[in-house]
Coordinates of C-alpha atoms in Angstrom, one line a residue:
M1 CA 7.8 53.6 7.5
L2 CA 6.0 52.7 9.9
L3 CA 3.6 50.5 8.3
L4 CA 6.7 49.3 6.4
G5 CA 8.6 47.8 9.1
L6 CA 5.0 47.1 11.2
T7 CA 4.4 44.1 8.1
L8 CA 7.3 43.1 7.9
L9 CA 6.5 41.8 11.5
L10 CA 4.0 40.9 10.4
F11 CA 4.5 38.9 7.4
I12 CA 8.1 37.4 7.9
P13 CA 6.9 35.1 10.8
G14 CA 6.7 31.5 9.6
Q15 CA 8.0 31.9 6.0
M16 CA 10.3 29.7 6.5
T17 CA 9.1 27.4 8.9
V18 CA 5.9 25.8 7.9
P19 CA 5.7 23.3 5.7
P20 CA 3.1 24.2 1.6
L21 CA -0.2 24.2 3.0
D22 CA -2.3 21.6 0.6
R23 CA -3.5 22.2 -2.0
D24 CA -3.1 25.1 -4.4
E25 CA -0.1 26.5 -3.0
P26 CA 2.6 23.3 -4.0
R27 CA 0.3 23.3 -7.5
F28 CA 1.8 27.0 -7.9
T29 CA 5.2 26.0 -6.4
Q30 CA 5.7 23.1 -8.4
A31 CA 4.4 24.0 -11.5
S32 CA 6.9 27.3 -11.6
K33 CA 9.7 24.6 -10.0
Q34 CA 8.4 22.7 -13.8
M35 CA 8.8 25.9 -15.8
L36 CA 12.5 26.5 -14.0
E37 CA 13.2 22.6 -14.9
R38 CA 11.9 22.6 -18.4
N39 CA 13.2 26.1 -19.4
D40 CA 9.4 27.2 -20.9
F41 CA 7.9 30.0 -19.0
V42 CA 5.4 29.3 -21.2
D43 CA 3.0 26.0 -20.8
I44 CA 1.8 25.0 -16.8
R45 CA 2.3 22.5 -16.2
Y46 CA 2.1 20.1 -12.6
Q47 CA 3.7 17.0 -13.3
D48 CA 2.6 15.6 -16.8
E49 CA -1.0 17.5 -17.1
A50 CA -1.5 20.7 -18.7
R51 CA -2.5 23.3 -15.9
H52 CA -4.8 25.7 -17.3
K53 CA -6.2 27.7 -14.6
K54 CA -4.5 31.2 -14.0
P55 CA -2.0 32.7 -16.3
V56 CA 1.1 33.1 -15.9
G57 CA 1.6 36.0 -13.9
I58 CA 2.3 35.0 -10.0
Y59 CA 4.6 31.5 -12.0
W60 CA 6.8 34.2 -13.5
L61 CA 6.7 35.7 -10.4
Q62 CA 7.9 32.7 -8.4
V63 CA 10.4 32.5 -10.9
A64 CA 11.9 35.3 -11.0
A65 CA 11.9 35.2 -7.4
V66 CA 14.4 32.3 -7.6
K67 CA 16.7 33.5 -10.2
L68 CA 17.3 36.8 -8.1
T69 CA 18.1 35.4 -5.3
G70 CA 20.7 32.7 -7.2
H71 CA 18.7 29.6 -6.6
D72 CA 17.7 27.2 -9.3
A73 CA 14.7 24.4 -9.3
T74 CA 15.5 23.3 -6.1
A75 CA 14.3 26.6 -4.1
P76 CA 13.6 26.4 -0.6
L77 CA 9.4 27.3 -0.4
W78 CA 10.1 30.2 1.0
V79 CA 11.7 31.2 -2.2
Y80 CA 8.3 31.1 -3.8
R81 CA 6.6 32.9 -1.2
L82 CA 8.5 35.9 -2.0
P83 CA 6.2 37.4 -4.2
S84 CA 3.5 36.7 -1.7
L85 CA 4.9 39.0 1.4
I86 CA 6.5 42.0 -1.3
A87 CA 2.0 41.7 -2.7
A88 CA 1.5 41.9 1.0
V89 CA 4.2 45.0 1.7
L90 CA 3.2 46.8 -0.5
A91 CA -0.8 46.0 -1.0
V92 CA -0.5 47.7 2.4
Q93 CA 1.5 50.7 1.5
M94 CA -1.2 51.3 -1.4
A95 CA -4.3 50.7 0.8
Y96 CA -2.6 54.2 2.8
W97 CA -1.4 55.9 -0.9
F98 CA -5.8 55.6 -2.2
A99 CA -6.8 56.3 1.8
R100 CA -5.2 60.1 1.2
A101 CA -6.7 60.4 -2.1
F102 CA -9.8 61.3 0.4
T103 CA -8.2 61.9 3.2
G104 CA -5.5 63.1 5.8
P105 CA -2.3 61.4 8.0
P106 CA -4.3 59.7 10.3
A107 CA -7.1 58.0 9.1
A108 CA -4.2 56.8 6.3
L109 CA -2.8 55.6 8.7
I110 CA -5.5 53.3 10.6
A111 CA -7.0 52.5 7.2
G112 CA -3.5 50.7 6.4
L113 CA -3.5 49.5 9.7
F114 CA -6.7 47.3 9.2
V115 CA -5.8 45.9 6.1
A116 CA -2.0 45.2 7.3
G117 CA -3.6 43.5 9.9
A118 CA -6.9 41.7 8.6
V119 CA -6.2 37.6 9.4
I120 CA -6.2 36.6 5.7
V121 CA -3.3 39.7 4.4
G122 CA -1.1 37.2 7.1
V123 CA -2.5 34.4 5.5
E124 CA -1.9 35.1 1.6
A125 CA 1.6 36.1 2.6
R126 CA 2.5 33.3 3.2
L127 CA 0.4 31.1 0.5
A128 CA 3.1 31.0 -3.2
K129 CA 0.0 32.0 -4.6
T130 CA -2.1 34.5 -6.2
D131 CA -4.0 36.3 -4.6
A132 CA -1.8 38.8 -2.7
A133 CA -0.1 39.7 -5.8
L134 CA -3.8 40.6 -7.3
F135 CA -4.8 42.2 -4.0
A136 CA -1.9 44.5 -5.1
A137 CA -2.7 45.2 -9.0
I138 CA -6.6 45.6 -7.9
L139 CA -5.1 48.5 -4.5
L140 CA -2.5 49.7 -7.6
A141 CA -5.7 50.5 -10.1
Q142 CA -7.7 51.6 -7.7
G143 CA -5.9 54.1 -5.7
A144 CA -5.3 55.3 -8.8
L145 CA -8.7 55.7 -10.3
A146 CA -9.4 57.4 -7.0
R147 CA -7.8 60.2 -8.1
L148 CA -8.6 60.2 -11.6
W149 CA -12.1 60.5 -10.0
L150 CA -11.3 63.0 -7.8
A151 CA -9.3 65.5 -10.4
G152 CA -10.8 68.9 -11.1
E153 CA -10.8 69.8 -14.8
G154 CA -7.7 70.3 -16.5
R155 CA -6.1 68.4 -14.3
R156 CA -3.0 66.4 -15.9
T157 CA -3.5 62.9 -15.2
N158 CA -1.7 60.9 -17.5
G159 CA 0.4 59.4 -14.9
L160 CA -2.5 58.5 -13.2
A161 CA -3.6 56.8 -15.5
F162 CA -0.7 54.9 -17.1
L163 CA -0.7 53.6 -13.2
F164 CA -4.5 52.5 -13.8
W165 CA -4.4 50.5 -16.3
T166 CA -1.3 48.6 -15.7
G167 CA -2.6 47.8 -12.3
L168 CA -5.1 46.3 -14.8
G169 CA -2.7 44.7 -17.0
L170 CA -0.8 43.0 -14.2
G171 CA -4.1 41.4 -12.4
V172 CA -4.9 39.8 -15.7
L173 CA -1.9 38.3 -15.6
I174 CA -2.0 37.2 -12.4
K175 CA -6.0 36.1 -12.0
G176 CA -7.3 36.3 -15.1
P177 CA -10.9 38.8 -15.4
V178 CA -11.5 38.6 -11.2
A179 CA -9.0 42.5 -11.1
P180 CA -11.4 43.9 -14.5
M181 CA -14.4 42.5 -13.0
V182 CA -13.6 44.6 -9.4
V183 CA -12.7 47.5 -11.8
G184 CA -14.6 47.6 -14.1
L185 CA -17.6 46.9 -11.5
T186 CA -16.7 50.4 -9.4
V187 CA -16.5 52.3 -12.6
L188 CA -19.6 51.5 -13.6
A189 CA -21.0 52.0 -10.0
L190 CA -19.8 55.3 -10.0
M191 CA -21.0 56.7 -13.1
A192 CA -24.6 54.9 -12.1
L193 CA -24.1 57.0 -8.5
E194 CA -23.1 59.9 -10.3
R195 CA -25.4 59.5 -13.2
K196 CA -22.5 60.8 -15.6
A197 CA -19.6 59.2 -17.2
A198 CA -17.9 62.1 -18.7
W199 CA -15.0 62.1 -15.8
F200 CA -13.8 58.3 -16.7
A201 CA -12.0 59.9 -20.3
R202 CA -9.4 61.2 -17.5
S203 CA -8.1 57.1 -17.2
R204 CA -7.5 58.1 -21.1
P205 CA -8.9 54.7 -22.7
L206 CA -7.9 54.9 -25.9
P207 CA -4.3 54.7 -25.3
G208 CA -4.6 52.9 -22.0
V209 CA -6.4 49.7 -23.7
I210 CA -3.9 49.7 -26.2
W211 CA -0.7 49.7 -23.2
L212 CA -3.2 47.6 -21.0
V213 CA -3.3 44.4 -24.6
L214 CA 0.4 45.3 -25.1
L215 CA 1.4 44.0 -21.8
V216 CA -1.2 41.0 -22.3
L217 CA -1.4 40.0 -25.6
P218 CA 2.5 38.4 -25.8
W219 CA 1.6 35.3 -23.2
F220 CA -1.9 35.1 -24.5
V221 CA -1.1 34.6 -27.4
A222 CA 2.0 31.9 -27.5
I223 CA 0.2 30.1 -24.7
T224 CA -2.8 29.9 -27.9
L225 CA -0.3 28.5 -29.7
A226 CA 1.2 26.3 -27.3
T227 CA -1.7 24.8 -26.6
D228 CA -4.4 24.8 -29.5
G229 CA -6.3 27.0 -27.8
A230 CA -7.2 24.3 -25.0
F231 CA -6.3 27.3 -22.3
F232 CA -9.2 28.7 -22.7
R233 CA -11.3 26.7 -23.0
E234 CA -10.1 25.1 -19.8
A235 CA -9.7 28.2 -17.8
I236 CA -12.8 29.8 -18.9
G237 CA -14.8 26.7 -19.5
K238 CA -14.6 24.5 -16.7
D239 CA -12.3 26.5 -14.1
L240 CA -14.4 29.6 -14.0
L241 CA -17.8 28.9 -15.5
G242 CA -17.7 26.0 -13.0
K243 CA -17.2 28.1 -10.1
V244 CA -19.7 30.6 -11.0
G245 CA -22.1 27.3 -11.4
Q246 CA -21.9 24.8 -9.2
G247 CA -19.3 25.4 -6.1
Q248 CA -16.1 23.5 -7.0
E249 CA -13.8 21.2 -4.6
G250 CA -16.3 20.7 -1.5
H251 CA -16.6 24.5 -1.4
G252 CA -19.8 25.7 -2.3
A253 CA -21.6 27.9 -0.3
P254 CA -25.5 29.5 -0.1
P255 CA -25.4 33.1 -0.1
F256 CA -24.1 36.0 2.5
T257 CA -21.6 32.7 3.3
H258 CA -19.3 35.7 2.8
L259 CA -20.4 38.3 4.9
A260 CA -20.8 35.7 7.7
V261 CA -17.5 34.8 7.1
M262 CA -16.3 38.6 6.6
F263 CA -16.1 38.5 10.7
A264 CA -13.1 36.4 11.1
I265 CA -10.7 36.8 8.1
F266 CA -10.9 40.6 8.3
W267 CA -10.5 40.8 11.8
P268 CA -9.1 42.9 13.4
L269 CA -12.1 45.3 11.5
P270 CA -15.2 43.9 11.9
A271 CA -15.5 45.2 15.6
Y272 CA -15.0 48.9 14.5
A273 CA -16.6 48.5 11.0
L274 CA -19.9 48.0 13.9
L275 CA -19.4 50.3 15.9
S276 CA -18.9 52.5 12.7
L277 CA -22.1 52.1 10.7
S278 CA -24.4 55.3 11.9
T279 CA -21.4 57.4 11.0
I280 CA -20.6 56.2 7.2
W281 CA -24.5 56.4 7.1
R282 CA -24.9 60.2 8.1
E283 CA -21.7 60.9 5.2
R284 CA -23.0 58.6 2.6
A285 CA -23.2 61.3 0.4
S286 CA -19.5 62.5 0.8
P287 CA -17.0 61.2 -2.2
L288 CA -15.2 58.6 0.7
V289 CA -18.2 56.9 1.0
R290 CA -19.5 56.4 -2.0
F291 CA -16.1 55.7 -3.9
C292 CA -16.4 53.0 -1.2
A293 CA -19.6 51.8 -1.7
A294 CA -19.5 51.3 -5.2
W295 CA -16.3 49.3 -4.7
F296 CA -17.8 46.9 -2.0
V297 CA -21.1 46.4 -2.7
P298 CA -21.6 45.4 -6.7
S299 CA -18.2 42.7 -6.3
W300 CA -19.4 41.1 -3.1
I301 CA -22.7 40.5 -3.9
V302 CA -21.5 39.0 -7.3
F303 CA -19.0 37.0 -5.1
E304 CA -22.0 36.0 -2.9
L305 CA -24.1 34.8 -5.5
V306 CA -21.1 32.5 -7.5
A307 CA -21.6 29.2 -5.8
T308 CA -17.9 28.3 -5.0
K309 CA -17.0 30.4 -2.2
L310 CA -13.3 30.9 -0.6
P311 CA -12.5 33.0 2.0
H312 CA -9.7 34.5 -0.2
Y313 CA -12.9 35.7 -2.9
T314 CA -13.1 39.5 -1.3
M315 CA -9.9 40.1 -0.3
P316 CA -9.9 42.8 -2.2
L317 CA -12.7 44.4 -1.0
L318 CA -11.1 44.6 3.0
P319 CA -9.9 48.8 1.5
A320 CA -13.5 49.5 0.4
L321 CA -14.4 48.3 4.1
A322 CA -11.5 49.5 6.4
L323 CA -11.3 53.3 5.3
P324 CA -14.8 54.8 5.8
V325 CA -14.5 52.7 9.4
A326 CA -11.4 55.2 10.3
V327 CA -12.5 58.0 9.0
A328 CA -15.6 57.7 11.6
L329 CA -13.2 56.4 14.4
V330 CA -11.5 59.4 13.7
A331 CA -14.4 61.4 13.5
G332 CA -17.4 60.5 16.1
A333 CA -17.3 57.3 16.0
G334 CA -16.1 57.6 20.1
A335 CA -19.6 59.4 20.9
L336 CA -21.2 56.5 19.2
A337 CA -19.0 54.3 21.6
S338 CA -19.7 56.1 24.7
G339 CA -23.4 56.0 24.1
E340 CA -24.6 58.9 22.8
V341 CA -26.5 57.2 20.3
R342 CA -28.9 55.0 21.2
G343 CA -28.7 51.3 21.5
S344 CA -24.7 51.8 21.0
R345 CA -23.7 50.1 23.9
R346 CA -25.4 47.1 22.5
L347 CA -23.4 47.6 19.6
S348 CA -20.1 47.6 22.2
W349 CA -21.1 44.7 23.2
V350 CA -21.1 43.2 20.6
A351 CA -18.1 44.5 18.6
A352 CA -15.5 44.1 22.1
V353 CA -16.7 40.6 21.7
L354 CA -16.3 40.5 18.0
L355 CA -12.8 41.3 19.2
A356 CA -11.7 39.6 21.5
L357 CA -13.8 36.6 20.4
P358 CA -11.0 35.5 17.4
P359 CA -7.2 35.7 19.8
V360 CA -9.1 33.9 22.7
G361 CA -10.1 31.4 21.2
L362 CA -6.7 31.1 19.1
A363 CA -5.3 30.9 22.2
V364 CA -7.0 28.3 23.1
V365 CA -6.8 26.1 20.4
A366 CA -2.8 26.6 21.3
L367 CA -3.5 24.5 23.3
A368 CA -5.7 22.2 23.1
G369 CA -5.2 21.6 19.4
P370 CA -2.1 19.5 19.7
L371 CA -3.2 17.5 22.5
A372 CA -5.7 16.0 20.4
L373 CA -3.4 15.8 17.7
G374 CA -0.8 13.8 20.1
V375 CA 1.6 15.5 20.2
W376 CA 2.7 18.7 23.2
P377 CA 2.5 22.3 23.1
S378 CA 5.3 24.6 22.1
P379 CA 5.6 26.7 25.3
P380 CA 6.6 30.2 23.3
G381 CA 3.5 29.6 20.8
V382 CA 1.4 29.2 23.1
V383 CA 2.7 32.2 25.7
L384 CA 2.8 34.1 22.6
V385 CA -0.6 33.5 21.5
V386 CA -2.0 33.7 25.7
I387 CA 0.2 37.3 25.4
A388 CA -2.4 37.9 22.6
A389 CA -5.6 37.5 23.9
C390 CA -4.9 39.8 27.2
L391 CA -4.1 42.5 24.6
A392 CA -7.9 41.8 22.6
L393 CA -9.4 41.2 26.4
A394 CA -7.6 45.3 27.1
G395 CA -9.0 46.4 23.5
A396 CA -12.4 45.5 24.3
G397 CA -12.4 46.2 27.7
Q398 CA -11.6 49.7 26.4
I399 CA -14.2 49.8 24.0
L400 CA -16.4 49.2 26.1
K401 CA -15.1 52.2 27.6
G402 CA -16.1 53.9 24.6
A403 CA -12.5 54.9 23.6
P404 CA -12.7 52.6 20.4
L405 CA -9.7 55.1 19.3
K406 CA -7.5 53.5 22.6
A407 CA -8.2 49.8 21.7
L408 CA -6.6 49.9 18.2
P409 CA -3.3 49.8 19.2
A410 CA -4.1 46.8 21.6
S411 CA -5.5 45.6 18.3
I412 CA -2.9 45.8 16.0
G413 CA -0.7 44.7 19.3
A414 CA -2.3 41.5 19.4
A415 CA -2.1 40.3 15.8
L416 CA 1.8 40.9 16.4
F417 CA 1.7 38.3 19.2
V418 CA -0.5 36.3 17.0
A419 CA 2.3 36.4 13.8
F420 CA 5.2 35.2 16.5
G421 CA 3.3 33.2 18.6
F422 CA 1.3 31.2 15.6
W423 CA 2.9 31.4 12.8
G424 CA 6.3 31.2 14.2
Y425 CA 5.7 29.2 16.8
V426 CA 2.1 26.7 16.8
G427 CA 1.5 25.6 13.1
P428 CA 5.4 24.8 13.2
A429 CA 4.9 22.4 16.2
L430 CA 1.5 20.6 14.9
S431 CA 3.9 18.1 13.3
P432 CA 0.9 16.2 12.6
I433 CA -0.5 17.4 10.4
W434 CA 2.9 18.1 8.3
V435 CA 3.3 14.6 6.4
S436 CA 5.4 15.4 3.2
P437 CA 8.3 16.9 4.6
R438 CA 8.0 14.1 7.3
L439 CA 6.9 11.3 5.0
V440 CA 9.9 13.0 2.9
A441 CA 12.8 12.9 5.7
E442 CA 12.1 9.3 6.4
I443 CA 12.7 7.9 2.5
T444 CA 15.9 10.2 3.0
R445 CA 16.6 7.9 5.9
V446 CA 15.7 5.1 4.7
T447 CA 17.9 4.7 1.5
P448 CA 21.1 5.9 1.1
C449 CA 20.5 7.0 -2.5
A450 CA 21.1 10.6 -3.5
D451 CA 17.6 10.8 -5.4
P452 CA 15.6 8.2 -4.6
Q453 CA 12.8 7.3 -7.0
V454 CA 9.5 7.0 -5.3
A455 CA 6.0 5.7 -6.1
S456 CA 2.7 6.4 -4.0
T457 CA 0.3 5.3 -3.6
G458 CA -2.8 7.0 -2.2
F459 CA -1.5 9.7 -0.8
N460 CA -0.8 11.9 -3.8
E461 CA -1.1 16.1 -1.5
P462 CA 0.9 17.8 -4.0
S463 CA 3.0 18.9 -1.1
F464 CA 4.5 15.9 -1.3
V465 CA 5.4 16.6 -5.4
F466 CA 7.1 19.3 -4.6
L467 CA 9.3 18.4 -1.6
Q468 CA 9.8 14.9 -3.3
G469 CA 10.2 16.0 -6.4
T470 CA 8.6 16.2 -10.0
D471 CA 9.9 12.4 -11.2
T472 CA 7.4 11.4 -8.1
L473 CA 4.7 8.3 -9.0
L474 CA 0.9 8.8 -8.2
V475 CA 0.4 5.0 -9.1
G476 CA -2.2 2.7 -8.7
P477 CA -1.7 -0.4 -5.5
E478 CA -1.1 -3.0 -8.7
A479 CA 1.5 -0.1 -10.6
N480 CA 3.5 0.2 -7.9
A481 CA 4.5 -3.5 -7.6
D482 CA 5.1 -3.3 -10.9
F483 CA 7.2 0.1 -10.3
L484 CA 9.2 -1.6 -7.4
A485 CA 9.7 -5.4 -9.1
G486 CA 11.4 -3.1 -12.2
D487 CA 13.8 -2.3 -9.5
V488 CA 16.3 -5.3 -10.4
A489 CA 19.5 -4.0 -11.4
G490 CA 20.7 -4.4 -7.3
S491 CA 20.1 -0.6 -6.8
R492 CA 16.7 -1.8 -4.7
A493 CA 18.4 1.1 -2.3
C494 CA 16.8 3.6 -4.8
R495 CA 13.2 2.6 -5.6
I496 CA 11.2 3.6 -2.3
S497 CA 7.5 2.4 -2.8
V498 CA 5.1 4.7 -0.1
V499 CA 1.8 2.6 -0.1
D500 CA -1.1 3.8 2.3
A501 CA -3.2 1.5 4.8
T502 CA -6.4 1.7 3.0
Q503 CA -4.3 -0.1 -0.9
E504 CA -1.3 -2.1 1.6
D505 CA -3.3 -5.0 0.7
R506 CA -3.5 -4.7 -2.6
F507 CA -0.2 -4.1 -3.1
L508 CA 0.9 -7.0 -1.3
A509 CA -1.0 -9.6 -2.9
Q510 CA -0.1 -8.1 -6.1
A511 CA 3.9 -8.6 -5.0
P512 CA 4.1 -12.2 -5.9
T513 CA 2.2 -12.0 -9.9
K514 CA 5.2 -9.7 -10.1
G515 CA 8.1 -11.7 -8.4
L516 CA 8.3 -9.3 -5.4
V517 CA 9.2 -9.4 -2.0
P518 CA 8.6 -6.3 -0.9
V519 CA 10.9 -5.2 2.7
L520 CA 9.3 -2.5 4.8
L521 CA 11.1 0.4 5.2
G522 CA 9.1 2.3 7.6
R523 CA 5.9 3.7 8.4
V524 CA 4.7 7.3 8.2
Q525 CA 1.6 9.0 10.4
G526 CA -0.6 12.3 10.6
L527 CA -3.2 13.2 10.2
N528 CA -4.5 14.9 6.2
I529 CA -6.1 18.4 6.6
N530 CA -7.8 18.2 3.7
G531 CA -10.3 16.1 4.9
G532 CA -9.2 15.6 7.9
D533 CA -8.7 11.6 7.1
E534 CA -6.3 9.7 9.2
L535 CA -3.6 8.8 7.4
D536 CA -1.1 5.6 7.9
L537 CA 2.0 5.2 4.7
A538 CA 4.1 2.6 5.0
L539 CA 7.5 2.5 2.4
Y540 CA 8.8 -0.2 0.6
G541 CA 11.8 -0.8 -0.7
A542 CA 12.4 -4.6 -2.5
S543 CA 14.7 -7.6 -1.0
A544 CA 17.8 -9.1 -2.4
S545 CA 15.1 -11.9 -3.6
T546 CA 13.3 -9.3 -6.8
V547 CA 16.0 -9.4 -8.2
E548 CA 17.7 -12.9 -8.8
K549 CA 13.5 -13.7 -9.1
S550 CA 12.9 -11.2 -12.0
E551 CA 15.7 -13.1 -14.5
D552 CA 13.2 -15.6 -14.8
R553 CA 9.8 -13.9 -13.6
A554 CA 7.4 -16.8 -14.7
G555 CA 9.4 -19.0 -12.0
A556 CA 9.2 -16.3 -9.0
V557 CA 5.2 -16.2 -10.1
G558 CA 5.6 -20.1 -9.2
A559 CA 8.1 -20.5 -6.6
A560 CA 5.6 -17.5 -4.5
S561 CA 2.9 -19.7 -4.9
G562 CA 4.6 -22.4 -4.2
S563 CA 6.8 -21.6 -1.1
G564 CA 4.1 -19.4 0.5
K565 CA 4.2 -16.1 2.3
A566 CA 8.0 -15.5 3.4
S567 CA 6.6 -13.6 6.8
G568 CA 7.5 -12.7 9.8
A569 CA 11.6 -14.4 10.7
D570 CA 11.4 -15.3 7.0
A571 CA 10.9 -11.5 5.3
P572 CA 13.9 -9.5 5.0
L573 CA 13.9 -6.5 6.7
A574 CA 16.5 -3.3 6.3
P575 CA 19.4 -3.4 8.2
D576 CA 18.5 -0.4 10.2
A577 CA 14.4 -1.0 10.2
A578 CA 11.8 -3.3 11.3
P579 CA 8.2 -3.2 10.8
A580 CA 5.7 -1.2 12.6
P581 CA 3.9 -3.3 14.9
D582 CA 0.4 -3.4 13.0
A583 CA 2.3 -3.9 9.4
A584 CA 1.2 -6.3 7.0
P585 CA 3.5 -9.1 6.1
A586 CA 5.8 -8.8 3.7
N587 CA 4.4 -10.9 0.8

């Protein structure tokens, strides 16, 4: 119950206030949204493009969340995030359950706290995509596997076998081969360590595999028929093998990158792990350490060898590190930290820095980051993350005093204040990076039409498609001019062209050839968090002149060529809009 209450406090802030985070999250939510719009729950699509990358599990969970909360395809983002929130909460519970296979409640509670407080789990709990749900599925399978491995002869294990194969099947439906890889490598490593495989018979392999096939086969057959096998060619041939062989979408990195990144994304665990290394090594022959090593080491090696590296890839390995550290803390890491083991004072200083640095760095960013973006910091957000930094410093002080267990409450307290401060206030207040919601709000402001048609040139972020609507057109400048010139039915307020400044001259140059007199309705500026590019987006509508000229397109083109540019005082403007000082003239 303590872990349940704590995880809700850690994971709920920001669920409703943080806009969609490009690009993965809105791709998933948009595909789920289109399932609801099309009433097709087999084929996965992003606008008109087939999305053959991941299986259907997360989309079904998101669709179920929408329906169970009484919404339709227009559901707000937080509804699509519910499966990730619930999965993260369940994952913490299952981390405790997994730990209880090896140890008593105190160490199991600490292991659960490490999982709940980890930065990466908090991030994935707020993103409507696969990884939190995959984490929970893997923990279900691994918790059952641990008990199957430990079970004595003659013990009934049918229930554990059912949980094991069910977790594996859910993992396959959510993210394909990742769960079988992590779980399968654990099984193989345990067989190698034990030098026998007979214990795996407790998992009831034959009926288990049949149950697994029954779980996953119906959709795989349906998607194969619906796409004529294209799903597997894309998902395996391009997405999976592409990530193995080369860094996709700029996410390539050398080996040992994951190990370095873990010091940040597993916070606060790494500080305590460093203090516990000697204790864990002394207990390396124990069942607990052997199982956790079999879970952690083989999969970590695979993740390091895969060319594409993203921080969340190693999240399924977190409990395998959290449990031995928790047991070591209870069993004697205090002696290590107090200097009874040679060299431990140096480790204590390094551990103290590892514990204090992330919250202190976040406090600096919470103050300086908004100023760098040209906005004021959020006062409550800054106060809360500064308190988090103070708590982390207090925990670091306890580590230096040789009392790492006393540092743990301060660490979890810091995680709580970070959750409320950053996700609740600091993040949502960084308005320059939230371009899509501001752009949608500006479109709503400049048009009285309840459901405007929108075409975008130069700004193609999935978050914009999700927020504005599935029928949002992503086109080049020529096609965008065609789109706006086609507004000839007197409903010009219902067509809006969004044009990035880098494409604006081409768009305006095309206007006369289309018989178009564009009207600058507004501009939205900001910073694209994908790549850090500055954005300057113009919103254009068609003037009444466009309607008249459309009746004779050839005459309109000739008139535009003969009369020159309609600019400055001659350019028609929306009643409540004026061109920005640096706007290109309307041709």
